[in-house]
XYZ file of C-alpha atoms in Angstrom:
264
model
C 16.980 41.619 44.432
C 20.535 41.236 43.202
C 21.485 39.111 40.209
C 22.628 36.158 42.334
C 19.329 35.922 44.201
C 17.332 36.205 40.982
C 19.488 33.526 39.332
C 18.853 31.185 42.272
C 15.095 31.678 41.986
C 15.230 31.040 38.240
C 17.474 27.998 38.541
C 20.110 29.372 36.165
C 23.536 31.001 36.408
C 24.351 34.677 36.689
C 26.398 34.298 33.505
C 23.260 33.308 31.592
C 21.345 36.279 33.021
C 24.092 38.592 31.781
C 23.900 36.893 28.396
C 20.115 37.380 28.206
C 20.614 41.028 29.193
C 23.173 41.527 26.409
C 20.713 40.077 23.887
C 17.884 42.233 25.182
C 15.790 39.214 26.149
C 15.649 39.971 29.885
C 16.901 43.398 30.884
C 17.439 44.052 34.628
C 14.898 46.242 36.353
C 17.745 48.464 37.501
C 21.460 48.865 36.846
C 23.523 50.890 39.316
C 25.227 53.633 37.269
C 28.290 53.586 39.531
C 28.880 49.860 40.117
C 27.002 48.435 37.079
C 25.380 45.935 39.413
C 22.140 44.494 38.080
C 18.967 44.247 40.114
C 15.794 42.353 39.243
C 12.200 42.372 40.412
C 10.150 39.338 41.371
C 7.642 40.319 38.680
C 10.286 39.444 36.051
C 10.252 35.752 36.950
C 7.334 34.902 34.598
C 9.340 36.353 31.698
C 12.378 34.284 32.689
C 10.231 31.155 33.013
C 8.785 31.685 29.538
C 12.229 32.343 28.097
C 13.587 29.108 29.573
C 10.498 27.156 28.497
C 10.819 28.377 24.901
C 14.530 27.576 24.918
C 13.761 24.094 26.202
C 11.252 23.649 23.384
C 14.067 24.116 20.899
C 13.598 27.756 19.893
C 16.766 29.700 19.129
C 17.454 32.778 21.220
C 16.923 35.067 18.211
C 13.437 33.546 17.835
C 12.539 33.906 21.500
C 12.677 37.726 21.598
C 9.706 38.311 19.284
C 7.700 35.606 21.070
C 8.308 37.226 24.443
C 7.416 40.663 23.128
C 4.164 39.332 21.666
C 3.347 37.595 24.930
C 3.049 33.827 25.340
C 0.331 32.608 27.673
C 0.425 29.230 29.485
C -2.074 27.652 27.063
C 0.134 28.512 24.084
C 3.213 27.176 25.870
C 1.352 23.976 26.680
C 0.446 23.510 23.014
C 4.047 24.127 21.969
C 5.214 21.659 24.609
C 2.903 18.950 23.273
C 4.224 19.468 19.747
C 7.820 19.415 20.955
C 7.145 16.301 23.025
C 5.734 14.505 19.984
C 8.765 15.523 17.900
C 11.234 14.332 20.546
C 9.376 11.029 20.887
C 9.573 10.587 17.117
C 13.318 11.255 17.189
C 13.791 8.776 20.039
C 11.912 6.072 18.129
C 13.972 6.694 15.001
C 17.237 6.638 16.955
C 16.198 3.466 18.766
C 15.357 1.870 15.435
C 18.762 2.910 14.050
C 20.486 1.517 17.157
C 18.588 -1.768 16.842
C 19.673 -2.051 13.208
C 23.318 -1.419 14.088
C 23.181 -3.984 16.882
C 21.586 -6.479 14.516
C 24.363 -5.929 11.964
C 26.983 -6.531 14.656
C 25.253 -9.721 15.724
C 25.138 -10.881 12.119
C 28.903 -10.427 11.987
C 29.275 -12.387 15.235
C 27.076 -15.229 14.013
C 28.592 -15.619 10.552
C 29.430 -19.217 11.401
C 26.612 -19.900 13.853
C 23.506 -18.068 15.026
C 23.938 -16.398 18.402
C 21.052 -16.412 20.875
C 20.719 -13.278 23.002
C 18.468 -12.935 26.030
C 17.124 -9.521 27.000
C 14.284 -7.667 28.680
C 11.742 -5.784 26.570
C 9.822 -2.839 28.007
C 6.081 -2.574 27.280
C 5.305 -0.994 23.926
C 2.036 0.200 22.427
C 1.424 -0.470 18.750
C -0.907 1.183 16.295
C -2.000 -2.143 14.884
C -4.588 -4.612 13.702
C -5.073 -8.211 14.716
C -6.600 -11.377 13.293
C -6.551 -15.095 13.994
C -4.620 -17.624 11.948
C -5.986 -21.193 11.889
C -2.670 -22.627 13.049
C 0.920 -21.622 13.825
C 2.443 -22.712 10.524
C 4.362 -20.126 8.559
C 2.034 -20.659 5.612
C -0.987 -19.590 7.667
C 0.500 -16.886 9.910
C 2.575 -15.407 7.074
C -0.496 -14.760 4.950
C -2.322 -13.158 7.883
C 0.559 -10.899 8.939
C 1.157 -9.716 5.370
C -2.506 -8.771 4.941
C -2.527 -6.982 8.303
C 0.587 -4.962 7.544
C -0.882 -3.859 4.211
C -3.980 -2.545 5.993
C -1.977 -0.918 8.790
C 0.403 0.787 6.353
C -2.502 2.135 4.288
C -4.183 3.535 7.417
C -0.993 5.188 8.648
C -0.202 6.715 5.261
C -3.738 8.073 5.009
C -3.405 9.617 8.469
C 0.111 10.903 7.772
C 1.310 9.026 10.860
C 4.981 8.417 11.585
C 6.260 4.855 11.195
C 9.411 3.255 12.578
C 9.976 -0.422 13.366
C 7.259 -2.829 12.196
C 6.509 -5.460 14.836
C 4.451 -8.645 14.714
C 3.443 -10.911 17.595
C 2.083 -14.443 17.406
C 0.255 -15.788 20.456
C -1.545 -19.162 20.447
C -4.976 -19.435 22.015
C -5.298 -21.308 25.295
C -6.198 -24.544 23.508
C -3.704 -23.873 20.673
C -6.521 -24.128 18.122
C -5.753 -20.697 16.645
C -2.998 -18.083 16.763
C -3.656 -14.402 17.360
C -1.533 -12.303 14.996
C -0.882 -8.653 15.845
C 0.894 -6.435 13.305
C 1.683 -2.749 13.641
C 4.084 0.067 14.413
C 5.074 1.753 17.664
C 2.378 4.291 18.417
C 3.480 7.863 17.733
C 1.476 9.910 20.220
C -2.061 10.203 18.913
C -4.300 7.329 17.899
C -4.420 6.470 14.212
C -7.926 6.335 12.711
C -8.854 2.806 11.708
C -6.229 1.188 13.918
C -6.279 -0.077 17.495
C -3.870 0.491 20.369
C -2.292 -2.868 21.238
C -0.107 -3.016 24.332
C 2.664 -5.566 24.023
C 3.541 -6.439 27.615
C 7.016 -6.367 29.083
C 8.785 -9.655 28.465
C 12.002 -11.582 28.779
C 12.921 -12.910 25.358
C 15.518 -15.006 23.625
C 16.384 -13.550 20.235
C 18.318 -14.275 17.074
C 18.828 -12.128 13.997
C 17.819 -13.493 10.618
C 19.292 -12.078 7.415
C 17.546 -12.914 4.164
C 14.116 -13.719 2.773
C 11.213 -14.687 4.980
C 11.096 -18.043 3.203
C 14.205 -19.084 5.179
C 13.286 -17.575 8.545
C 12.398 -21.008 9.924
C 16.113 -21.483 10.654
C 15.882 -18.698 13.261
C 12.815 -20.298 14.825
C 14.556 -23.657 14.974
C 17.622 -22.141 16.608
C 15.514 -20.538 19.335
C 13.436 -23.656 19.938
C 16.567 -25.794 20.263
C 18.181 -23.232 22.566
C 15.085 -23.128 24.791
C 15.020 -26.913 25.063
C 18.749 -27.229 25.761
C 18.579 -24.590 28.506
C 15.303 -25.938 29.905
C 13.607 -22.609 29.298
C 10.895 -23.754 26.914
C 7.682 -21.885 27.842
C 4.352 -23.679 28.089
C 2.989 -21.578 25.228
C 5.266 -20.515 22.395
C 4.680 -16.809 21.837
C 6.858 -15.205 19.182
C 7.690 -11.696 18.051
C 9.269 -10.455 14.838
C 11.032 -7.080 14.715
C 11.535 -6.060 11.093
C 14.706 -3.977 11.339
C 15.318 -3.724 7.602
C 12.353 -4.798 5.529
C 11.818 -2.314 2.729
C 10.922 -3.292 -0.817
C 9.977 -6.554 -2.472
C 13.551 -7.865 -2.633
C 13.900 -9.701 0.672
C 17.503 -10.834 0.174
C 18.778 -8.085 2.488
C 15.958 -8.074 5.005
C 16.989 -8.180 8.665
C 14.446 -9.539 11.117
C 14.978 -10.230 14.791
C 12.980 -13.245 15.878
C 12.128 -13.336 19.579
C 10.729 -16.089 21.787
C 9.019 -14.927 24.968
C 10.508 -16.942 27.811
C-alpha cells in the first residue's frame, strides 16, 4: 500500500512516516527507484504500533530503535505501560498539590483582612491511611489521635518507599455523636502500602477556608465555617470536617497552610 494508506491505518501523518524512515526506525517495504514513492506492507503495522506505544511511554526516538530491533512483546509493553502510568499519576498528584498550594496562597492574600469561604466540589479520593476513634470532637482529643495516626502512616510509607503528596485528615462523628472517627493518610499512589488500609473519601460539596499558622490557632477557621454555614442555612445535620495540609513540613508550624473543609 502507498504511504498515505499506511499512515491512515496507523493513525499518523505521512510526514511522521518519512521521519521514521529517515531515522531508520520504520523503513518502507519498497521505494520506487524512479519516483521515490514509498510503499508499505500490512505486516509492518505491528512495528509501527510498537514504535508509537514506546513513544507514548516517554522513550526518545534514539532509544526506540534498539528496543524495536530486540523485539518487544505485548507483555513487556504492558509492563512498561503500567510503570509509565504510575509515573504519570505521581506527576499529576504532585502538580495538583502544587496548584492547591498556589491557590491557597492567593486566597490568603485575598483574605488578609477577613477569611474568605469558598464552596467547591471534591471528587472521590482513595487514601493510604489509618483510622481510629477519638472520644469527642474537641481539638484536644482529635488532634492527639490524628498526630499519632500520621506518625504511623508516614513510617509505613517510608518503609515501603511509597510516594507521598498531600496529607489529608477527615473527622466524622458517629451516628450518636459519642465518638469521632479520625482518618489520616495520603492519596494512594497506585499499589497498596503494606500496613495501611485503602480509605475511600467520597465525593462531597464542601465549604473551605485557608488557615495560615500553627494548629493551635486553627479553631478560627472552624469558627468561620460554622458561622458561614449557619448564616447561609447550610449547616449539615452532622459536622464532618476535612483538613488538607498544603504546607506542613517541620516542627515550626508558623508557616503551615491548612485548608479546612466542612462537608455540606
